[in-house]
Each structure stands twice: as structure tokens, then as C-alpha cells.
Amino acid sequence: MLLLSGGISFFAVWICYCSLRALPVALPVWIFFFLCFYREAVNRHRQEMRGHFREYLTAVHMAVRSGYSLENAVRSGYRDTVLRYGRQDILCRELEQLLRQLEYRIPVEQLFRNLGRNTEIREIQSFAELISITKRTGGSLGKVLGDTWHIMTRRMDTQQEIETLLSARAYEQSVMSLMPAGMILYLRFAFPGFVEQLYGNGTGAVIMTCALLLYLGAFALGRWMVQVRV
């Protein structure tokens, strides 16, 4: 991610200014692209954890229906999740820490509330609140777990459908992001006299800086528009 962002920022500065004196401009451009790619990576990891948590919740639900207490069902669900995804899975690592804290008699709902807050996954936060409400009101934990799983499944299925519909738009956005650089390269090599006035002078630097800022804004807007928000 660091190398990719650095390569793109260096290329963008070379395209716009064609001068080593403009290298300091590459730093804010690098920060911009790094933050964009980092945010997308975080969203992908969050989506992955959300899907794995759905499977984990299924295992916990089945354990509760089999007669396990909530604490033992949480442990049993962790073992099933490790068998499915491996101990190094992002959710399994979080659950391992959760189980260590569970040994100190910390309430399960508090542990999941902390996990939901740390991962910023609202399904985990909702799950913690539902456990807390069920304990206070004496409701059926098995029914709560089942309802939570069905709600999460419907939401993730809806999200998957939206991702499928937006996949073509996301590809188009990626292609369109390359078009400005391609056009400038074409003009520089095919018609060098047409664009040479933009390099080596203050007016050209101002014009290319404005163009770069417009491109960065359009790039960020395009990335935001193809994100799935359910």
C-alpha cells in the first residue's frame, strides 16, 4: 500500500510538472492516495469480519439451542470458527482476546460491546445490546440469537446484491481514473509542442496544480460513490 501510493503520487507529479523541483508536491498526493487505499482496506477487513461473525453467531446459536450456557456457547462458537477460518483469522484473534477476558468474570455483553466498539461493526454492537436486554427482561436467548442471525443475513444478502450491481460501475470508475493521465501522456508524446507551454513556468504550474486538485477531488468522489452502505 505504501509503495503503491508512493508510485502513483510520483507518477502524478511527473505527469503534471515534469520537474524534480515539484517532488515536495508528491508528499500530500501520497498521503491522499494512502488514506484512500487504507480506508478501502479497512472496509474490506470489516466486511470480512462481519461475514465471519455471522458464521460465528450461527455456531453460538446452535450451541445455545443444544443446552449450553451463553458463556460456554461463546467458547464453543470460537472453536468452530477456528476450525473454519484458522486461528490467524481477524475475527478469531479478536475472539481469543475476548475469551481471555471472559475468564475474569467480565459480563459477556460488556465484552461484545467493547468488541463492537473497537471494530466499529454495528452488528456486534447490536448483539451485545440484545444480550443485555435479554438478561434484564428474562427473554429467550435462543430466539434473540436466531432473530439477530436472520437480520444480519438479510442485510448482508442485500449488501451483496448492491455490490453486484455496482461492480460494473466500480470498474468504470477505475478505468476513468486512468483517462486523464493517459490523455496527458498521449499529448506529450504525440504533440509535444501542444503542451510544452504548461511546463517550466509559473502559469503552467498553477494550471496543472488546479487540474491535479480537480482530479484528486473527482477520484475521491468516485470512490465514495461506488462504496456500499447498508
mmCIF file of N, CA and C in Angstrom, residues 102-197:
data_model
loop_
_atom_site.group_PDB
_atom_site.id
_atom_site.type_symbol
_atom_site.label_atom_id
_atom_site.label_comp_id
_atom_site.label_asym_id
_atom_site.label_seq_id
_atom_site.Cartn_x
_atom_site.Cartn_y
_atom_site.Cartn_z
ATOM 1 N N LEU A 102 -12.973 -13.152 29.396
ATOM 2 C CA LEU A 102 -14.128 -13.850 29.963
ATOM 3 C C LEU A 102 -13.743 -14.655 31.192
ATOM 4 N N GLU A 103 -12.499 -15.111 31.270
ATOM 5 C CA GLU A 103 -12.028 -15.863 32.432
ATOM 6 C C GLU A 103 -12.014 -15.009 33.699
ATOM 7 N N TYR A 104 -11.998 -13.704 33.545
ATOM 8 C CA TYR A 104 -12.003 -12.799 34.706
ATOM 9 C C TYR A 104 -13.425 -12.402 35.111
ATOM 10 N N ARG A 105 -14.411 -13.154 34.625
ATOM 11 C CA ARG A 105 -15.821 -12.963 35.001
ATOM 12 C C ARG A 105 -16.390 -11.637 34.518
ATOM 13 N N ILE A 106 -15.839 -11.117 33.434
ATOM 14 C CA ILE A 106 -16.418 -9.915 32.842
ATOM 15 C C ILE A 106 -17.677 -10.321 32.079
ATOM 16 N N PRO A 107 -18.786 -9.606 32.239
ATOM 17 C CA PRO A 107 -20.030 -9.987 31.542
ATOM 18 C C PRO A 107 -19.842 -10.103 30.036
ATOM 19 N N VAL A 108 -20.495 -11.107 29.470
ATOM 20 C CA VAL A 108 -20.357 -11.363 28.039
ATOM 21 C C VAL A 108 -20.806 -10.156 27.218
ATOM 22 N N GLU A 109 -21.910 -9.539 27.624
ATOM 23 C CA GLU A 109 -22.430 -8.412 26.852
ATOM 24 C C GLU A 109 -21.450 -7.244 26.838
ATOM 25 N N GLN A 110 -20.723 -7.064 27.959
ATOM 26 C CA GLN A 110 -19.730 -5.990 28.011
ATOM 27 C C GLN A 110 -18.559 -6.285 27.081
ATOM 28 N N LEU A 111 -18.158 -7.548 27.012
ATOM 29 C CA LEU A 111 -17.058 -7.928 26.131
ATOM 30 C C LEU A 111 -17.426 -7.711 24.668
ATOM 31 N N PHE A 112 -18.639 -8.108 24.297
ATOM 32 C CA PHE A 112 -19.055 -7.916 22.909
ATOM 33 C C PHE A 112 -19.311 -6.448 22.608
ATOM 34 N N ARG A 113 -19.738 -5.695 23.604
ATOM 35 C CA ARG A 113 -19.913 -4.258 23.401
ATOM 36 C C ARG A 113 -18.561 -3.601 23.105
ATOM 37 N N ASN A 114 -17.539 -4.005 23.849
ATOM 38 C CA ASN A 114 -16.190 -3.477 23.604
ATOM 39 C C ASN A 114 -15.675 -3.913 22.229
ATOM 40 N N LEU A 115 -15.946 -5.170 21.864
ATOM 41 C CA LEU A 115 -15.509 -5.669 20.565
ATOM 42 C C LEU A 115 -16.192 -4.899 19.435
ATOM 43 N N GLY A 116 -17.474 -4.664 19.566
ATOM 44 C CA GLY A 116 -18.185 -3.902 18.553
ATOM 45 C C GLY A 116 -17.684 -2.473 18.451
ATOM 46 N N ARG A 117 -17.340 -1.884 19.587
ATOM 47 C CA ARG A 117 -16.820 -0.517 19.571
ATOM 48 C C ARG A 117 -15.435 -0.464 18.922
ATOM 49 N N ASN A 118 -14.600 -1.447 19.202
ATOM 50 C CA ASN A 118 -13.240 -1.457 18.648
ATOM 51 C C ASN A 118 -13.238 -1.738 17.144
ATOM 52 N N THR A 119 -14.119 -2.625 16.701
ATOM 53 C CA THR A 119 -14.155 -2.991 15.282
ATOM 54 C C THR A 119 -15.091 -2.115 14.470
ATOM 55 N N GLU A 120 -15.931 -1.317 15.156
ATOM 56 C CA GLU A 120 -16.909 -0.446 14.505
ATOM 57 C C GLU A 120 -17.871 -1.248 13.625
ATOM 58 N N ILE A 121 -18.224 -2.438 14.082
ATOM 59 C CA ILE A 121 -19.196 -3.277 13.391
ATOM 60 C C ILE A 121 -20.504 -3.210 14.180
ATOM 61 N N ARG A 122 -21.524 -2.636 13.588
ATOM 62 C CA ARG A 122 -22.746 -2.372 14.331
ATOM 63 C C ARG A 122 -23.500 -3.654 14.668
ATOM 64 N N GLU A 123 -23.313 -4.727 13.867
ATOM 65 C CA GLU A 123 -23.978 -5.989 14.193
ATOM 66 C C GLU A 123 -23.492 -6.538 15.525
ATOM 67 N N ILE A 124 -22.195 -6.404 15.787
ATOM 68 C CA ILE A 124 -21.657 -6.869 17.071
ATOM 69 C C ILE A 124 -22.172 -5.996 18.204
ATOM 70 N N GLN A 125 -22.244 -4.702 17.981
ATOM 71 C CA GLN A 125 -22.781 -3.805 18.993
ATOM 72 C C GLN A 125 -24.247 -4.119 19.277
ATOM 73 N N SER A 126 -25.019 -4.372 18.233
ATOM 74 C CA SER A 126 -26.435 -4.719 18.414
ATOM 75 C C SER A 126 -26.568 -6.050 19.154
ATOM 76 N N PHE A 127 -25.698 -6.988 18.826
ATOM 77 C CA PHE A 127 -25.712 -8.276 19.505
ATOM 78 C C PHE A 127 -25.470 -8.106 20.999
ATOM 79 N N ALA A 128 -24.526 -7.252 21.369
ATOM 80 C CA ALA A 128 -24.243 -7.012 22.788
ATOM 81 C C ALA A 128 -25.442 -6.384 23.492
ATOM 82 N N GLU A 129 -26.079 -5.423 22.828
ATOM 83 C CA GLU A 129 -27.237 -4.782 23.445
ATOM 84 C C GLU A 129 -28.403 -5.767 23.607
ATOM 85 N N LEU A 130 -28.589 -6.637 22.626
ATOM 86 C CA LEU A 130 -29.662 -7.627 22.717
ATOM 87 C C LEU A 130 -29.419 -8.606 23.857
ATOM 88 N N ILE A 131 -28.174 -9.004 24.057
ATOM 89 C CA ILE A 131 -27.851 -9.883 25.191
ATOM 90 C C ILE A 131 -28.181 -9.188 26.498
ATOM 91 N N SER A 132 -27.786 -7.913 26.594
ATOM 92 C CA SER A 132 -28.036 -7.158 27.820
ATOM 93 C C SER A 132 -29.538 -7.032 28.093
ATOM 94 N N ILE A 133 -30.325 -6.724 27.064
ATOM 95 C CA ILE A 133 -31.773 -6.587 27.237
ATOM 96 C C ILE A 133 -32.397 -7.924 27.620
ATOM 97 N N THR A 134 -31.940 -8.999 26.969
ATOM 98 C CA THR A 134 -32.496 -10.326 27.253
ATOM 99 C C THR A 134 -32.222 -10.741 28.691
ATOM 100 N N LYS A 135 -31.030 -10.441 29.171
ATOM 101 C CA LYS A 135 -30.705 -10.786 30.557
ATOM 102 C C LYS A 135 -31.565 -10.006 31.541
ATOM 103 N N ARG A 136 -31.833 -8.733 31.221
ATOM 104 C CA ARG A 136 -32.622 -7.912 32.146
ATOM 105 C C ARG A 136 -34.086 -8.322 32.146
ATOM 106 N N THR A 137 -34.606 -8.690 30.983
ATOM 107 C CA THR A 137 -36.034 -8.991 30.881
ATOM 108 C C THR A 137 -36.348 -10.481 31.023
ATOM 109 N N GLY A 138 -35.321 -11.316 31.016
ATOM 110 C CA GLY A 138 -35.562 -12.752 31.142
ATOM 111 C C GLY A 138 -36.120 -13.385 29.892
ATOM 112 N N GLY A 139 -35.813 -12.808 28.706
ATOM 113 C CA GLY A 139 -36.307 -13.349 27.446
ATOM 114 C C GLY A 139 -35.548 -14.595 27.013
ATOM 115 N N SER A 140 -35.971 -15.124 25.886
ATOM 116 C CA SER A 140 -35.354 -16.337 25.345
ATOM 117 C C SER A 140 -34.109 -15.963 24.553
ATOM 118 N N LEU A 141 -32.953 -16.398 25.058
ATOM 119 C CA LEU A 141 -31.702 -16.078 24.391
ATOM 120 C C LEU A 141 -31.616 -16.764 23.031
ATOM 121 N N GLY A 142 -32.119 -17.988 22.937
ATOM 122 C CA GLY A 142 -32.087 -18.691 21.663
ATOM 123 C C GLY A 142 -32.857 -17.951 20.586
ATOM 124 N N LYS A 143 -34.017 -17.411 20.939
ATOM 125 C CA LYS A 143 -34.816 -16.653 19.968
ATOM 126 C C LYS A 143 -34.105 -15.362 19.567
ATOM 127 N N VAL A 144 -33.476 -14.708 20.533
ATOM 128 C CA VAL A 144 -32.756 -13.475 20.232
ATOM 129 C C VAL A 144 -31.610 -13.745 19.265
ATOM 130 N N LEU A 145 -30.869 -14.821 19.518
ATOM 131 C CA LEU A 145 -29.763 -15.163 18.632
ATOM 132 C C LEU A 145 -30.267 -15.499 17.227
ATOM 133 N N GLY A 146 -31.371 -16.229 17.157
ATOM 134 C CA GLY A 146 -31.932 -16.576 15.857
ATOM 135 C C GLY A 146 -32.388 -15.350 15.090
ATOM 136 N N ASP A 147 -33.080 -14.437 15.784
ATOM 137 C CA ASP A 147 -33.541 -13.208 15.118
ATOM 138 C C ASP A 147 -32.364 -12.358 14.653
ATOM 139 N N THR A 148 -31.319 -12.273 15.502
ATOM 140 C CA THR A 148 -30.140 -11.494 15.125
ATOM 141 C C THR A 148 -29.472 -12.076 13.893
ATOM 142 N N TRP A 149 -29.381 -13.394 13.829
ATOM 143 C CA TRP A 149 -28.752 -14.044 12.680
ATOM 144 C C TRP A 149 -29.560 -13.778 11.406
ATOM 145 N N HIS A 150 -30.877 -13.864 11.491
ATOM 146 C CA HIS A 150 -31.713 -13.624 10.306
ATOM 147 C C HIS A 150 -31.591 -12.176 9.834
ATOM 148 N N ILE A 151 -31.562 -11.230 10.756
ATOM 149 C CA ILE A 151 -31.430 -9.821 10.382
ATOM 150 C C ILE A 151 -30.081 -9.584 9.711
ATOM 151 N N MET A 152 -29.018 -10.140 10.305
ATOM 152 C CA MET A 152 -27.688 -9.965 9.740
ATOM 153 C C MET A 152 -27.593 -10.603 8.356
ATOM 154 N N THR A 153 -28.206 -11.772 8.198
ATOM 155 C CA THR A 153 -28.160 -12.453 6.908
ATOM 156 C C THR A 153 -28.872 -11.645 5.829
ATOM 157 N N ARG A 154 -30.050 -11.124 6.154
ATOM 158 C CA ARG A 154 -30.774 -10.312 5.173
ATOM 159 C C ARG A 154 -29.986 -9.067 4.797
ATOM 160 N N ARG A 155 -29.361 -8.443 5.784
ATOM 161 C CA ARG A 155 -28.597 -7.230 5.500
ATOM 162 C C ARG A 155 -27.392 -7.539 4.622
ATOM 163 N N MET A 156 -26.699 -8.632 4.909
ATOM 164 C CA MET A 156 -25.523 -8.985 4.115
ATOM 165 C C MET A 156 -25.915 -9.436 2.707
ATOM 166 N N ASP A 157 -27.046 -10.126 2.582
ATOM 167 C CA ASP A 157 -27.520 -10.505 1.247
ATOM 168 C C ASP A 157 -27.861 -9.266 0.422
ATOM 169 N N THR A 158 -28.493 -8.291 1.064
ATOM 170 C CA THR A 158 -28.802 -7.036 0.376
ATOM 171 C C THR A 158 -27.533 -6.323 -0.052
ATOM 172 N N GLN A 159 -26.554 -6.323 0.833
ATOM 173 C CA GLN A 159 -25.285 -5.689 0.512
ATOM 174 C C GLN A 159 -24.596 -6.394 -0.650
ATOM 175 N N GLN A 160 -24.660 -7.714 -0.678
ATOM 176 C CA GLN A 160 -24.048 -8.465 -1.763
ATOM 177 C C GLN A 160 -24.725 -8.145 -3.094
ATOM 178 N N GLU A 161 -26.040 -8.006 -3.087
ATOM 179 C CA GLU A 161 -26.760 -7.643 -4.307
ATOM 180 C C GLU A 161 -26.345 -6.253 -4.791
ATOM 181 N N ILE A 162 -26.190 -5.321 -3.867
ATOM 182 C CA ILE A 162 -25.772 -3.969 -4.253
ATOM 183 C C ILE A 162 -24.361 -3.990 -4.808
ATOM 184 N N GLU A 163 -23.471 -4.766 -4.181
ATOM 185 C CA GLU A 163 -22.103 -4.867 -4.683
ATOM 186 C C GLU A 163 -22.080 -5.425 -6.102
ATOM 187 N N THR A 164 -22.937 -6.406 -6.376
ATOM 188 C CA THR A 164 -23.003 -6.970 -7.719
ATOM 189 C C THR A 164 -23.459 -5.921 -8.728
ATOM 190 N N LEU A 165 -24.450 -5.127 -8.346
ATOM 191 C CA LEU A 165 -24.946 -4.090 -9.248
ATOM 192 C C LEU A 165 -23.918 -2.991 -9.484
ATOM 193 N N LEU A 166 -23.107 -2.705 -8.460
ATOM 194 C CA LEU A 166 -22.142 -1.623 -8.559
ATOM 195 C C LEU A 166 -20.789 -2.067 -9.098
ATOM 196 N N SER A 167 -20.577 -3.374 -9.275
ATOM 197 C CA SER A 167 -19.263 -3.864 -9.688
ATOM 198 C C SER A 167 -18.858 -3.280 -11.042
ATOM 199 N N ALA A 168 -19.817 -3.217 -11.980
ATOM 200 C CA ALA A 168 -19.510 -2.642 -13.297
ATOM 201 C C ALA A 168 -19.181 -1.158 -13.172
ATOM 202 N N ARG A 169 -19.903 -0.443 -12.313
ATOM 203 C CA ARG A 169 -19.623 0.979 -12.110
ATOM 204 C C ARG A 169 -18.268 1.179 -11.457
ATOM 205 N N ALA A 170 -17.901 0.287 -10.545
ATOM 206 C CA ALA A 170 -16.592 0.399 -9.893
ATOM 207 C C ALA A 170 -15.470 0.195 -10.910
ATOM 208 N N TYR A 171 -15.674 -0.743 -11.829
ATOM 209 C CA TYR A 171 -14.672 -0.976 -12.877
ATOM 210 C C TYR A 171 -14.570 0.244 -13.791
ATOM 211 N N GLU A 172 -15.719 0.812 -14.147
ATOM 212 C CA GLU A 172 -15.703 2.002 -14.983
ATOM 213 C C GLU A 172 -14.998 3.153 -14.281
ATOM 214 N N GLN A 173 -15.225 3.278 -12.982
ATOM 215 C CA GLN A 173 -14.575 4.342 -12.237
ATOM 216 C C GLN A 173 -13.060 4.171 -12.236
ATOM 217 N N SER A 174 -12.593 2.927 -12.116
ATOM 218 C CA SER A 174 -11.157 2.666 -12.139
ATOM 219 C C SER A 174 -10.555 3.020 -13.498
ATOM 220 N N VAL A 175 -11.278 2.668 -14.558
ATOM 221 C CA VAL A 175 -10.788 2.989 -15.906
ATOM 222 C C VAL A 175 -10.774 4.498 -16.127
ATOM 223 N N MET A 176 -11.838 5.163 -15.705
ATOM 224 C CA MET A 176 -11.917 6.610 -15.897
ATOM 225 C C MET A 176 -10.837 7.335 -15.101
ATOM 226 N N SER A 177 -10.398 6.744 -13.988
ATOM 227 C CA SER A 177 -9.340 7.375 -13.195
ATOM 228 C C SER A 177 -8.022 7.418 -13.958
ATOM 229 N N LEU A 178 -7.839 6.498 -14.899
ATOM 230 C CA LEU A 178 -6.607 6.463 -15.680
ATOM 231 C C LEU A 178 -6.660 7.348 -16.923
ATOM 232 N N MET A 179 -7.858 7.758 -17.307
ATOM 233 C CA MET A 179 -8.011 8.513 -18.551
ATOM 234 C C MET A 179 -7.254 9.835 -18.554
ATOM 235 N N PRO A 180 -7.313 10.674 -17.501
ATOM 236 C CA PRO A 180 -6.586 11.947 -17.564
ATOM 237 C C PRO A 180 -5.085 11.759 -17.768
ATOM 238 N N ALA A 181 -4.493 10.795 -17.036
ATOM 239 C CA ALA A 181 -3.062 10.554 -17.212
ATOM 240 C C ALA A 181 -2.767 10.050 -18.614
ATOM 241 N N GLY A 182 -3.625 9.186 -19.140
ATOM 242 C CA GLY A 182 -3.424 8.683 -20.490
ATOM 243 C C GLY A 182 -3.504 9.785 -21.532
ATOM 244 N N MET A 183 -4.432 10.711 -21.351
ATOM 245 C CA MET A 183 -4.575 11.807 -22.314
ATOM 246 C C MET A 183 -3.353 12.720 -22.283
ATOM 247 N N ILE A 184 -2.852 13.012 -21.070
ATOM 248 C CA ILE A 184 -1.673 13.887 -20.980
ATOM 249 C C ILE A 184 -0.460 13.209 -21.592
ATOM 250 N N LEU A 185 -0.274 11.911 -21.314
ATOM 251 C CA LEU A 185 0.847 11.179 -21.909
ATOM 252 C C LEU A 185 0.753 11.171 -23.433
ATOM 253 N N TYR A 186 -0.436 10.962 -23.929
ATOM 254 C CA TYR A 186 -0.619 10.952 -25.389
ATOM 255 C C TYR A 186 -0.238 12.297 -26.003
ATOM 256 N N LEU A 187 -0.691 13.380 -25.384
ATOM 257 C CA LEU A 187 -0.380 14.704 -25.903
ATOM 258 C C LEU A 187 1.112 15.008 -25.801
ATOM 259 N N ARG A 188 1.734 14.563 -24.706
ATOM 260 C CA ARG A 188 3.160 14.845 -24.528
ATOM 261 C C ARG A 188 4.016 14.138 -25.563
ATOM 262 N N PHE A 189 3.655 12.935 -25.937
ATOM 263 C CA PHE A 189 4.471 12.172 -26.876
ATOM 264 C C PHE A 189 4.026 12.372 -28.328
ATOM 265 N N ALA A 190 2.734 12.557 -28.539
ATOM 266 C CA ALA A 190 2.247 12.712 -29.910
ATOM 267 C C ALA A 190 2.320 14.163 -30.386
ATOM 268 N N PHE A 191 2.023 15.101 -29.503
ATOM 269 C CA PHE A 191 2.039 16.520 -29.859
ATOM 270 C C PHE A 191 2.795 17.296 -28.783
ATOM 271 N N PRO A 192 4.098 17.119 -28.677
ATOM 272 C CA PRO A 192 4.854 17.758 -27.584
ATOM 273 C C PRO A 192 4.743 19.284 -27.590
ATOM 274 N N GLY A 193 4.656 19.893 -28.771
ATOM 275 C CA GLY A 193 4.561 21.344 -28.798
ATOM 276 C C GLY A 193 3.244 21.876 -28.271
ATOM 277 N N PHE A 194 2.235 21.034 -28.214
ATOM 278 C CA PHE A 194 0.913 21.465 -27.779
ATOM 279 C C PHE A 194 0.850 21.691 -26.272
ATOM 280 N N VAL A 195 1.643 20.939 -25.515
ATOM 281 C CA VAL A 195 1.564 21.026 -24.050
ATOM 282 C C VAL A 195 2.850 21.536 -23.419
ATOM 283 N N GLU A 196 3.889 21.797 -24.218
ATOM 284 C CA GLU A 196 5.161 22.191 -23.609
ATOM 285 C C GLU A 196 5.067 23.539 -22.900
ATOM 286 N N GLN A 197 4.075 24.352 -23.272
ATOM 287 C CA GLN A 197 3.915 25.649 -22.612
ATOM 288 C C GLN A 197 3.430 25.522 -21.176
#
